[in-house]
XYZ file of C-alpha atoms in Angstrom:
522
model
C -42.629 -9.939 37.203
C -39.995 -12.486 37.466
C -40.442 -16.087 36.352
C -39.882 -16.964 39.765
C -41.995 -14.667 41.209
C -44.911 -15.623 38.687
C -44.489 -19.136 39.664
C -44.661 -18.740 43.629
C -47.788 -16.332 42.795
C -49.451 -19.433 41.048
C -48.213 -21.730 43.576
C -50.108 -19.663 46.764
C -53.298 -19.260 44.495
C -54.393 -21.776 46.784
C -54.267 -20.409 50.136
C -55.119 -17.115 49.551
C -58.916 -17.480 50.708
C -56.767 -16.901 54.152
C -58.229 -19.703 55.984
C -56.052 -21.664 58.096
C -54.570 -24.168 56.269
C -53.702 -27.018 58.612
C -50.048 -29.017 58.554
C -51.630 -32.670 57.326
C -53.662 -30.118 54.339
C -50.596 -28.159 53.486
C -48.689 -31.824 52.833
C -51.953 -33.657 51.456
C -51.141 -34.473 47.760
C -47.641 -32.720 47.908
C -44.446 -34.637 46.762
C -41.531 -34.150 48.874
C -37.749 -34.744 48.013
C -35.407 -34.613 50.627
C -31.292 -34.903 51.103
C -29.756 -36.461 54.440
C -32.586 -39.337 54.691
C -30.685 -42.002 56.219
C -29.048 -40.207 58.616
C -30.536 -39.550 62.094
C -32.666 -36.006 61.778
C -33.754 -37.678 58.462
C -35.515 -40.835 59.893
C -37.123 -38.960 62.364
C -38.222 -36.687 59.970
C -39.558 -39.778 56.908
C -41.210 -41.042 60.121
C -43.254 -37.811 61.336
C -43.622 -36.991 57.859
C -45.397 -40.321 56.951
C -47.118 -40.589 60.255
C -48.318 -37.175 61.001
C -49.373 -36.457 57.074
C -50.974 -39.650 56.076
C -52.321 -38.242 52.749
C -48.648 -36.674 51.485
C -47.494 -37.679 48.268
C -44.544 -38.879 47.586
C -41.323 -39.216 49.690
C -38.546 -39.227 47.195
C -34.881 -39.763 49.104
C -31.732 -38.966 48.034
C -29.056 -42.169 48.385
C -25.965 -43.354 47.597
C -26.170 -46.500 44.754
C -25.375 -49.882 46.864
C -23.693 -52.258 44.585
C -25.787 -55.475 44.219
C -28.970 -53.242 46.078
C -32.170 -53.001 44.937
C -34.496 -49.597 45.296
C -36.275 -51.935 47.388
C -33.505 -53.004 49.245
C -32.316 -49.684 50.362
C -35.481 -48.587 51.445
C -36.196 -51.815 53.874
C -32.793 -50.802 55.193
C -33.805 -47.928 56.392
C -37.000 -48.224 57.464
C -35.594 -51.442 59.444
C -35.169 -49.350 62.947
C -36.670 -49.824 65.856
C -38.149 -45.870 64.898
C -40.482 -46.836 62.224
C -42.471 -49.803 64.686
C -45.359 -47.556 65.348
C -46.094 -46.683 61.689
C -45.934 -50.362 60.498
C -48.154 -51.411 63.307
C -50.755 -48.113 62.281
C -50.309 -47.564 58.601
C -47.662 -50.103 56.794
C -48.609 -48.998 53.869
C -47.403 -45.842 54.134
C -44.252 -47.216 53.498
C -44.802 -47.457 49.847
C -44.722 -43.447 49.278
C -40.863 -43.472 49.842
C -38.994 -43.560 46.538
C -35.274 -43.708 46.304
C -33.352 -41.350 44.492
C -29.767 -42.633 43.888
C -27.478 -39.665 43.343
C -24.123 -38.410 45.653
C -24.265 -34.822 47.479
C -20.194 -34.260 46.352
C -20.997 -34.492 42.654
C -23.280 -32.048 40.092
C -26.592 -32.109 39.930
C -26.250 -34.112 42.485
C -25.247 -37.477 41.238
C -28.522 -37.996 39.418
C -29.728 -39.406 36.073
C -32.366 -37.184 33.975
C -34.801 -39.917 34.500
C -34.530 -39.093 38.607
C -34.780 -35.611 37.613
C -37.841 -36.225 35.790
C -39.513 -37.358 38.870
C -39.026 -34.628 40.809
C -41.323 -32.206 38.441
C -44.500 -32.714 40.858
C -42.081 -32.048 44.194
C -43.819 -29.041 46.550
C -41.441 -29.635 49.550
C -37.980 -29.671 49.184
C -35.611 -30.350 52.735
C -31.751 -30.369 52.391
C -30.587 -31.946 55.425
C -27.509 -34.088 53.374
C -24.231 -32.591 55.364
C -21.077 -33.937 56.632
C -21.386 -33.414 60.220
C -18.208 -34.536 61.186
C -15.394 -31.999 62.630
C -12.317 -33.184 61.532
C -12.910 -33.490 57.769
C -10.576 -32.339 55.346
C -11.822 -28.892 53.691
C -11.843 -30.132 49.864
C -14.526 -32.880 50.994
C -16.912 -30.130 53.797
C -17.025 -28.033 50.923
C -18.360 -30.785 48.525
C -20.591 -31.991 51.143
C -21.477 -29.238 52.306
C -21.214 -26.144 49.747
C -21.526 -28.071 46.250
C -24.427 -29.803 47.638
C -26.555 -26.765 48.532
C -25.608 -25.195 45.042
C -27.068 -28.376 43.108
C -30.164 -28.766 45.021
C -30.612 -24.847 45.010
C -30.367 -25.377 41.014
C -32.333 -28.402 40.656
C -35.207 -26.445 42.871
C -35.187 -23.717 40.298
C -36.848 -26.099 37.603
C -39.602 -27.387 39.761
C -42.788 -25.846 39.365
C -44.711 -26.896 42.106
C -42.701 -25.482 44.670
C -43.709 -24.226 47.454
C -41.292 -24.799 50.318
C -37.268 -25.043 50.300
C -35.739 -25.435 53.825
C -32.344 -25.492 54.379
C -30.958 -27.305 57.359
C -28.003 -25.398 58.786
C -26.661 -25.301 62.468
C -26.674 -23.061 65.483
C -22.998 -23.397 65.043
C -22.580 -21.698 61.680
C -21.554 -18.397 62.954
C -19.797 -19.579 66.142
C -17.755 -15.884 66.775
C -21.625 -14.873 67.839
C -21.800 -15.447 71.424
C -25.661 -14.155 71.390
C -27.048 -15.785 67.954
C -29.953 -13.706 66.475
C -32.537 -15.230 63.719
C -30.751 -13.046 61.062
C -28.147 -14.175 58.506
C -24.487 -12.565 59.661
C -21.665 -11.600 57.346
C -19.895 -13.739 55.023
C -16.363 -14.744 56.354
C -15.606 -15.625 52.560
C -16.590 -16.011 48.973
C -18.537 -18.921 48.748
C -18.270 -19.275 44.862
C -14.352 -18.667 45.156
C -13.741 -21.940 47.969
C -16.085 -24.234 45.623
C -13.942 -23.183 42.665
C -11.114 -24.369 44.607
C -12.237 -27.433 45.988
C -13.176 -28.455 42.471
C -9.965 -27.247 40.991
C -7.619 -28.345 43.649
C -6.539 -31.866 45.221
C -6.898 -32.756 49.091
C -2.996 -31.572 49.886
C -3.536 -27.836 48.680
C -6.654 -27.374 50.346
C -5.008 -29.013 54.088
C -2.614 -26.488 53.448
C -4.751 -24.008 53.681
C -7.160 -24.684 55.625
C -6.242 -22.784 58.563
C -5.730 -19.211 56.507
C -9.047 -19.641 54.787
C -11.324 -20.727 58.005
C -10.042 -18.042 60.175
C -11.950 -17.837 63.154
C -14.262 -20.858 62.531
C -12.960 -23.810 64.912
C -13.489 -26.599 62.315
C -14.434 -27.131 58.877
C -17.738 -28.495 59.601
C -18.730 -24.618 60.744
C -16.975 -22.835 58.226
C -18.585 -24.986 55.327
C -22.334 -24.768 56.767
C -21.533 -20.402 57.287
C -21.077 -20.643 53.684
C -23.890 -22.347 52.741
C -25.802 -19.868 54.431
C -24.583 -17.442 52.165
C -25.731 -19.434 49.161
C -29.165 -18.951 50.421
C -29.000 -15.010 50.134
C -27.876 -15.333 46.405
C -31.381 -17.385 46.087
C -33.592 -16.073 48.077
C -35.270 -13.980 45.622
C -35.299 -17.147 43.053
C -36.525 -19.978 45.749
C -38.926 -20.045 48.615
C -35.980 -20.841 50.883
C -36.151 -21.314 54.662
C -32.525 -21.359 56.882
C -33.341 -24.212 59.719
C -30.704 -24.301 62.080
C -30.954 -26.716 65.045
C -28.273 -26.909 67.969
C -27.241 -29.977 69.507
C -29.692 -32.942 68.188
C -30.183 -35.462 70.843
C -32.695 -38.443 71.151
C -36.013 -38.056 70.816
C -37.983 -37.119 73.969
C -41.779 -38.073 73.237
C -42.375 -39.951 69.869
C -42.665 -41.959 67.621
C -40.217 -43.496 70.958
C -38.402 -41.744 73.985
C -35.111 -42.101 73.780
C -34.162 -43.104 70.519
C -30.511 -42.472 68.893
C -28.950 -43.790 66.173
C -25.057 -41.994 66.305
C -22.459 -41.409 68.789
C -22.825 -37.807 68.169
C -22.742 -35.537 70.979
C -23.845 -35.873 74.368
C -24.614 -39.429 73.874
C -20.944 -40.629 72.608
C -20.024 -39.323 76.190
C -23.048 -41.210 78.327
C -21.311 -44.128 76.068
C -17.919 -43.479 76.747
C -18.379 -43.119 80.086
C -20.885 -45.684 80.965
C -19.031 -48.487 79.635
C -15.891 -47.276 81.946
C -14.160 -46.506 78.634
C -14.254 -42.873 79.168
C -13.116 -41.474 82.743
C -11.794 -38.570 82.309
C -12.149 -35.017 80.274
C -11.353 -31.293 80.182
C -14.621 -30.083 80.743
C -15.799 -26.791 82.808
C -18.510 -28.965 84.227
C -20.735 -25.316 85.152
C -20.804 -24.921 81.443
C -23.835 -25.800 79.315
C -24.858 -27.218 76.082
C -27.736 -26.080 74.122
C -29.351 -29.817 72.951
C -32.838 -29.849 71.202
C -34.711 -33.287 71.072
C -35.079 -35.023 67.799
C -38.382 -35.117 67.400
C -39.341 -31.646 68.426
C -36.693 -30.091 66.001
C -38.482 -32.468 63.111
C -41.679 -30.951 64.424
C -40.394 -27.560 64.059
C -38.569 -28.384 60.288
C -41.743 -29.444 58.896
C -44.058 -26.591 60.112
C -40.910 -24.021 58.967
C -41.695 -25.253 55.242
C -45.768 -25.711 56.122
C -45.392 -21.673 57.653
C -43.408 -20.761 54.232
C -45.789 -22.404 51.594
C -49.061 -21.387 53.041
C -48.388 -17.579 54.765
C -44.371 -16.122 53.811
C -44.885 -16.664 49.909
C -43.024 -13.333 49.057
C -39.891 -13.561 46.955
C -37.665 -10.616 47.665
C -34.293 -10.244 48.043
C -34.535 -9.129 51.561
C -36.736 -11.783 52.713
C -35.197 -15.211 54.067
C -37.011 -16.632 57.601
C -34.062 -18.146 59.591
C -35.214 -20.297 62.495
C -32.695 -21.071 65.498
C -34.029 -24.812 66.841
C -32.885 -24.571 69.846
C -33.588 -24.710 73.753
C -34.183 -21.789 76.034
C -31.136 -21.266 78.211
C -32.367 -22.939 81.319
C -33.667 -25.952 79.265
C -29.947 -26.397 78.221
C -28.067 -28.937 79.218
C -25.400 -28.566 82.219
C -22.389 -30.918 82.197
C -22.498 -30.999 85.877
C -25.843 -32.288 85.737
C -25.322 -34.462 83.168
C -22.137 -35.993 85.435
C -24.788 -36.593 88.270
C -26.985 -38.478 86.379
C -24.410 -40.693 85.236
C -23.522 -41.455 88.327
C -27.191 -41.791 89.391
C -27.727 -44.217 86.965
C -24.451 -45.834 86.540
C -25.968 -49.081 88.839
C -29.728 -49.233 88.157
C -29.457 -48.845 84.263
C -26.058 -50.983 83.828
C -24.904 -51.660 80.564
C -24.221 -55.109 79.577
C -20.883 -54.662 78.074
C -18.712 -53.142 80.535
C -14.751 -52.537 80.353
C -14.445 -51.231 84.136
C -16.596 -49.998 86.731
C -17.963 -46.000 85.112
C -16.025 -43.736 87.223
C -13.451 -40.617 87.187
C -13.701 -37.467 86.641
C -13.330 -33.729 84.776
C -11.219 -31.219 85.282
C -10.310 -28.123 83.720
C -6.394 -28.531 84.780
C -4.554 -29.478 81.909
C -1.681 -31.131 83.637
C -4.067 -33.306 85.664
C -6.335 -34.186 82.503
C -2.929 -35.526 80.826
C -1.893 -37.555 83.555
C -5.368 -38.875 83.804
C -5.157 -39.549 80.209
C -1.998 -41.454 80.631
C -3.174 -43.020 84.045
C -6.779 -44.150 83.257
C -6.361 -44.530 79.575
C -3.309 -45.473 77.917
C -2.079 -47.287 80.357
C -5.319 -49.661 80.629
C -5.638 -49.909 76.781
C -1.882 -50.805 76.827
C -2.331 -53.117 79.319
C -5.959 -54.925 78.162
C -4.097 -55.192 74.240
C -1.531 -56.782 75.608
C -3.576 -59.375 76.857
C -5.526 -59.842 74.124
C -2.311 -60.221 71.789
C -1.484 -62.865 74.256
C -4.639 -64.612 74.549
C -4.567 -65.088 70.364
C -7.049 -61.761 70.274
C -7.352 -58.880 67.979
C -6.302 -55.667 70.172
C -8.426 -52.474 70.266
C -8.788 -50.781 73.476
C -5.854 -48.103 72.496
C -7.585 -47.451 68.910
C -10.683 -46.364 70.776
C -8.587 -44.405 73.320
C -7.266 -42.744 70.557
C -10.569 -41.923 68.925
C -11.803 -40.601 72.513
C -8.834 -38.539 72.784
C -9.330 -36.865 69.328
C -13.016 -36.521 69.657
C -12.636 -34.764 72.832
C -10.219 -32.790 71.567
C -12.134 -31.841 68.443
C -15.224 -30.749 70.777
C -12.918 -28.596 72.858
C -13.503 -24.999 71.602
C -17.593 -25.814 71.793
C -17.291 -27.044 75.752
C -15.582 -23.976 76.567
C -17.889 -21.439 75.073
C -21.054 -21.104 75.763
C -23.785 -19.517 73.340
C -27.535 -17.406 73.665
C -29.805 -18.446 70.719
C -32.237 -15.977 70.107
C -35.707 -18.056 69.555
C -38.645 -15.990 69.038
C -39.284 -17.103 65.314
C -38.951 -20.549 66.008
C -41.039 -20.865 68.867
C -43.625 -18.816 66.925
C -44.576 -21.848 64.535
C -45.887 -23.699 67.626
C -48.207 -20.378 68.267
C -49.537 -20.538 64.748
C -51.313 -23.972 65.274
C -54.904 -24.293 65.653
C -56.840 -27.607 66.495
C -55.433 -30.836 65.765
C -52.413 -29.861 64.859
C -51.674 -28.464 68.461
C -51.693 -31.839 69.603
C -49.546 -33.600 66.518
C -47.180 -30.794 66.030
C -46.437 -28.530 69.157
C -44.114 -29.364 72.131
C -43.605 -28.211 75.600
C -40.220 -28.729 77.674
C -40.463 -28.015 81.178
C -37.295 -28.234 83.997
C -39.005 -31.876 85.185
C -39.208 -33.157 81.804
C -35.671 -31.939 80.780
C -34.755 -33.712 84.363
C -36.740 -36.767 83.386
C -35.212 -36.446 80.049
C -31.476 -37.199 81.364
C -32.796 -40.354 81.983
C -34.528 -41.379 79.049
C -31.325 -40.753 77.443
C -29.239 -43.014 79.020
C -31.685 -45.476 78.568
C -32.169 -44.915 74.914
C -28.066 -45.382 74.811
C -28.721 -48.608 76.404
C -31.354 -49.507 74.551
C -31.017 -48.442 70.390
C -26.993 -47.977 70.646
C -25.874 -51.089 72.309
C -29.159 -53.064 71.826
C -29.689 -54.102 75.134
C -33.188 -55.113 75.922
C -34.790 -54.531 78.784
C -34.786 -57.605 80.564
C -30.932 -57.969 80.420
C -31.344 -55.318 83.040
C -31.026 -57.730 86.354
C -28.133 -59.227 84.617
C -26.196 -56.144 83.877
C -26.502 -55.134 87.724
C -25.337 -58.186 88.663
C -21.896 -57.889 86.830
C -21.665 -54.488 87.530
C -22.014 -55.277 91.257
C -19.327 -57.752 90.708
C -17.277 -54.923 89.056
C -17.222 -52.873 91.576
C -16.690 -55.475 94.227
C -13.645 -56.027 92.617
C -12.416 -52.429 91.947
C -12.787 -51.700 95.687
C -10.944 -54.815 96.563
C -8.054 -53.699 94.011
C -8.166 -50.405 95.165
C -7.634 -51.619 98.947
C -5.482 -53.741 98.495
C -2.995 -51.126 96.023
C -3.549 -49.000 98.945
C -2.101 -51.175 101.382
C 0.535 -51.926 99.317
C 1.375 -48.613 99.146
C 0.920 -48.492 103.185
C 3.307 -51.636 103.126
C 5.841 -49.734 100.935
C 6.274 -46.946 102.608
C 6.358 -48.565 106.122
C 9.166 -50.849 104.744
C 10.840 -47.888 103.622
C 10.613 -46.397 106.494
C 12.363 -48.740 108.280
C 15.035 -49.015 105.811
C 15.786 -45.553 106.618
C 15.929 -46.017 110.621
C 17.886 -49.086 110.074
C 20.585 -47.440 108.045
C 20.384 -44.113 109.991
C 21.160 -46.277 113.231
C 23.933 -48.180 111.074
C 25.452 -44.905 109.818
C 25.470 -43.740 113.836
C 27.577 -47.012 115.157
C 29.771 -46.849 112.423
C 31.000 -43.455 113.658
C-alpha cells in the first residue's frame, strides 16, 4: 500500500463506525487552508464556513503581502463587508480562527515561507478557489494563475497528513466545445506540464504570439487555463483526496448570510450596472438565449458539503476515482436575457439608482450593422460629447474610457451569449439528498420558478445596494431625479423630433419653390 493510500486509510479511521457524520462534526476541530479568500466565492465561503461550523479549527488564507499591513490588518479588511454583519452580531469571536497566509498563486510553493508551511501540518480541508477569472488575460500570466497554482497547492497537499478533503474549484466553462456537460473529466486539449514549462521559460511576447495556435477551440484563456488544471487533477488523483467543483455563472447570494449581495462587476450584474445607470444601452445579445447563473451562497453550500461528502464517505484513492460536481442550475432555473431585459425595465423607476448618466433605456439586437451604429449613436457619441464638457468645465474626462471597457467586455463575453450549454447535475444535487437533520436546514437549498422570479429583483437591488452603496432610504430621492430624467429625455426627444418635422417641411418647400422657379424660367 501506497504512502498515500496508508495515510487516507488512517485519516477515515474515524468514520468508519458508518454513522452519519454531520457537516458542523466533519469540520469540528479540522484546520482549513484555502486559496481565492478575498475574492467573492471566498467571502461567502470564510462566512458559511465560520457561521455554519462554529467549532472548525483554523481558517488559514492565502494573501498577497500589503506593504506597511499587518496580519491583522489584512484580515479586518476583509472581513469589513457588509457580508460578515450577521456573524459579528452572533459569534465575533469567530473571527479570530482566520489566519493569514502571505504567499502569491504565480510563484512556487506558492509564495510562502517554511514557517507558513509549518502551519499548515494540522490542515484537514484544503479549497483552491485562487484563479484569474478574467477573459482577456495574457496566456503567460492564466497559466501562472491558473496552472502553476494548482501544481503548488497539489504539492504542498501531498505533505499534509491530516488530510482529508482537497476540492478544486474549476468552472462549467472549462470544456466549452461540450454543448451537454457531463460530471466526468473530458480529454486534454494539451500537455499541461509542456504550457507551464513555457510560461516559466518564456516572456509575455512569445506566449501572445501564440496564444491562438495553442488554445484552439477554447474562446479565451481563462477556459483553456482552468481545462488544464483539470487535467492536473487526474495526475493526482490517486496521491490526493481531490474533488473537481465547477460552478457556472456565480451571482449574488439569494438567501444568506444577505439576499443580494455582490462584490464584482462580473457577469450578469456588470450589465444590470451598465444598463441601469444609462451607461449601457445597447448589445448584441440573442435575448431568447439563456445563462446558466448559480447563487453564491448555494454554490458555497454545495463546495463545502463536496469536501464534507469526500472526507467522511468517497475516501478511496484510485486512479480512476475523481467526483466532479457541475454547480449549476437546472435549465429552466437559468437565466433568460429576455427576462432579465424586462426586469430592468420593471425596475428601472421604483429601484432608481442614485448616480445616473441618462435615463436606462435602448436596446439588443442581434444585427451587427444596427449594434455598431448604436454603438456609435448611443455611445461614442455621448462619451465624446459629456468629455468634452468636462475638459471644458476644468474636469477629468472618462465617459469614453468606460465606453471602451463596455465595448471590450461585451465583446469578450460574445462567444458565451451565443451558445448555450446543458449541465448534467445529478452528483451535485445528490449532496443536498445526503443530509439528515440539522444540516437539512443549514446546508440544503431549493430554487423554485417564483423564487428565481423574485430573485431578478433581489439582484438589482443588491447592485444598488453593495455595488454602488446606496442605502435604502436614498430610494425617494433617486425616483425623484430619475423622474426628472426622463421628463427631460421626452422633452429632448420631442422637440429633436419636431425639428426634424421642421426640417423636412422647410425642405420641402425649398424644393416647390425652386421647382416653380425652374418652370417660369423656361
Amino acid at each position: 500500500m501506497s504512502a498515500a493510500r496508508k495515510k487516507m486509510k488512517n485519516n477515515s479511521d474515524g468514520n468508519s463506525s458508518g454513522g452519519y457524520v454531520s457537516v458542523p462534526e466533519f469540520y469540528t476541530g479540522a484546520d482549513v487552508f484555502l486559496t481565492g479568500g478575498t475574492g467573492f466565492m471566498g467571502k461567502v465561503l470564510i462566512e458559511k464556513l465560520l457561521r455554519s461550523c462554529p467549532d472548525v479549527g483554523r481558517v488559514f488564507v492565502l494573501m498577497r503581502c500589503k506593504q506597511g499591513k499587518t496580519p491583522e490588518t489584512r484580515v479586518r479588511d476583509l472581513t469589513d463587508n457588509p457580508l460578515f454583519e450577521t456573524l459579528k452580531m452572533k459569534s465575533p469571536e469567530a473571527l479570530a480562527k482566520l489566519v493569514p497566509i502571505f504567499g502569491d498563486c504565480m510563484q512556487l510553493r506558492l509564495g510562502m515561507s517554511d514557517e507558513d508551511l509549518d502551519q499548515l501540518q494540522n490542515v484537514s480541508v484544503v479549497f483552491h478557489l485562487a484563479a484569474s477569472v478574467r477573459f482577456n488575460d495574457p496566456l503567460k500570466d492564466a497559466i501562472l494563475t491558473n496552472v502553476l497554482s494548482t501544481r503548488e497547492i497539489f504539492e504542498i497537499c501531498k505533505g499534509l497528513p491530516l488530510l482529508k478533503a482537497v476540492v478544486h474549484v474549476s468552472t462549467a466553462y472549462s470544456n466549452p466545445e461540450q454543448i451537454n456537460v457531463e460530471e466526468r473529466l473530458y480529454p486534454p486539449k494539451a500537455d499541461w506540464r509542456k504550457m507551464l514549462d513555457c510560461a516559466l521559460q518564456f516572456d509575455h511576447q512569445v506566449l501572445n504570439i501564440l496564444t491562438d495556435k495553442v488554445t484552439n477551440s477554447a474562446p479565451n484563456t481563462y477556459t483553456f487555463t482552468k481545462g488544464l488544471a483539470e487535467q492536473i487533477c487526474i495526475d493526482y488523483q490517486d496521491q490526493l483526496p481531490l474533488v473537481i467543483f465547477r460552478p457556472s455563472v456565480v451571482v449574488n447570494t439569494i438567501d444568506e448570510p444577505l439576499v443580494g449581495w455582490i462584490d464584482n462587476l462580473n457577469g450578469p450584474s456588470g450589465m444590470l450596472l451598465g444598463a441601469g445607470t444609462g451607461i449601457v444601452r445597447t448589445d448584441l445579445l440573442p435575448i431568447e438565449n439563456r445563462v446558466n447563473t448559480i447563487p453564491a451562497d448555494i454554490s458555497i453550500k454545495a463546495l463545502l458539503l463536496a469536501a464534507w461528502q469526500r472526507g467522511t464517505k468517497e475516501q478511496t484513492l484510485r486512479e480512476d476515482f475523481l467526483p466532479v460536481y457541475n454547480s449549476a442550475a437546472e435549465y429552466e432555473h437559468s437565466w433568460q436575457y429576455k427576462k432579465m431585459l424586462d426586469c430592468g425595465k420593471a425596475n428601472m423607476t421604483k429601484l432608481s439608482f442614485t448616480r445616473l448618466l441618462w435615463v436606462p433605456g435602448g436596446s439588443a439586437t442581434t444585427w451587427r450593422i444596427k449594434y455598431y451604429v448604436m454603438v456609435l449613436l448611443t455611445h461614442i457619441l455621448p462619451a465624446l460629447l459629456v468629455d468634452a464638457l468636462c475638459v471644458l468645465t476644468g474636469k477629468k474626462p472618462f465617459l469614453m474610457k468606460i465606453q471602451r471597457k463596455v465595448f471590450l467586455a461585451q465583446a469578450s463575453l460574445r462567444y458565451f451569449v451565443y451558445n448555450q450549454w446543458l449541465f448534467e447535475t445529478k452528483r451535485f444535487r445528490s449532496l443536498r439528498d445526503e443530509l439528515q437533520g440539522g444540516d437539512i436546514t443549514t446546508f440544503s437549498w431549493h430554487l423554485s420558478e417564483e423564487k428565481v422570479d423574485q430573485f431578478y429583483f433581489d439582484c438589482w437591488l443588491g447592485v444598488r445596494r453593495y455595488l454602488l452603496n446606496d442605502p435604502d432610504d436614498t430610494l425617494p430621492k433617486a425616483i425623484k431625479k430619475m423622474n426628472r430624467l426622463i421628463l427631460i429625455d421626452r422633452i429632448l426627444k420631442a422637440a429633436f423630433a419636431l425639428l426634424v418635422v421642421y426640417l423636412v417641411w422647410r425642405s420641402s418647400i425649398f424644393h416647390s419653390l425652386e421647382t416653380q422657379l425652374v418652370r417660369h424660367s423656361r
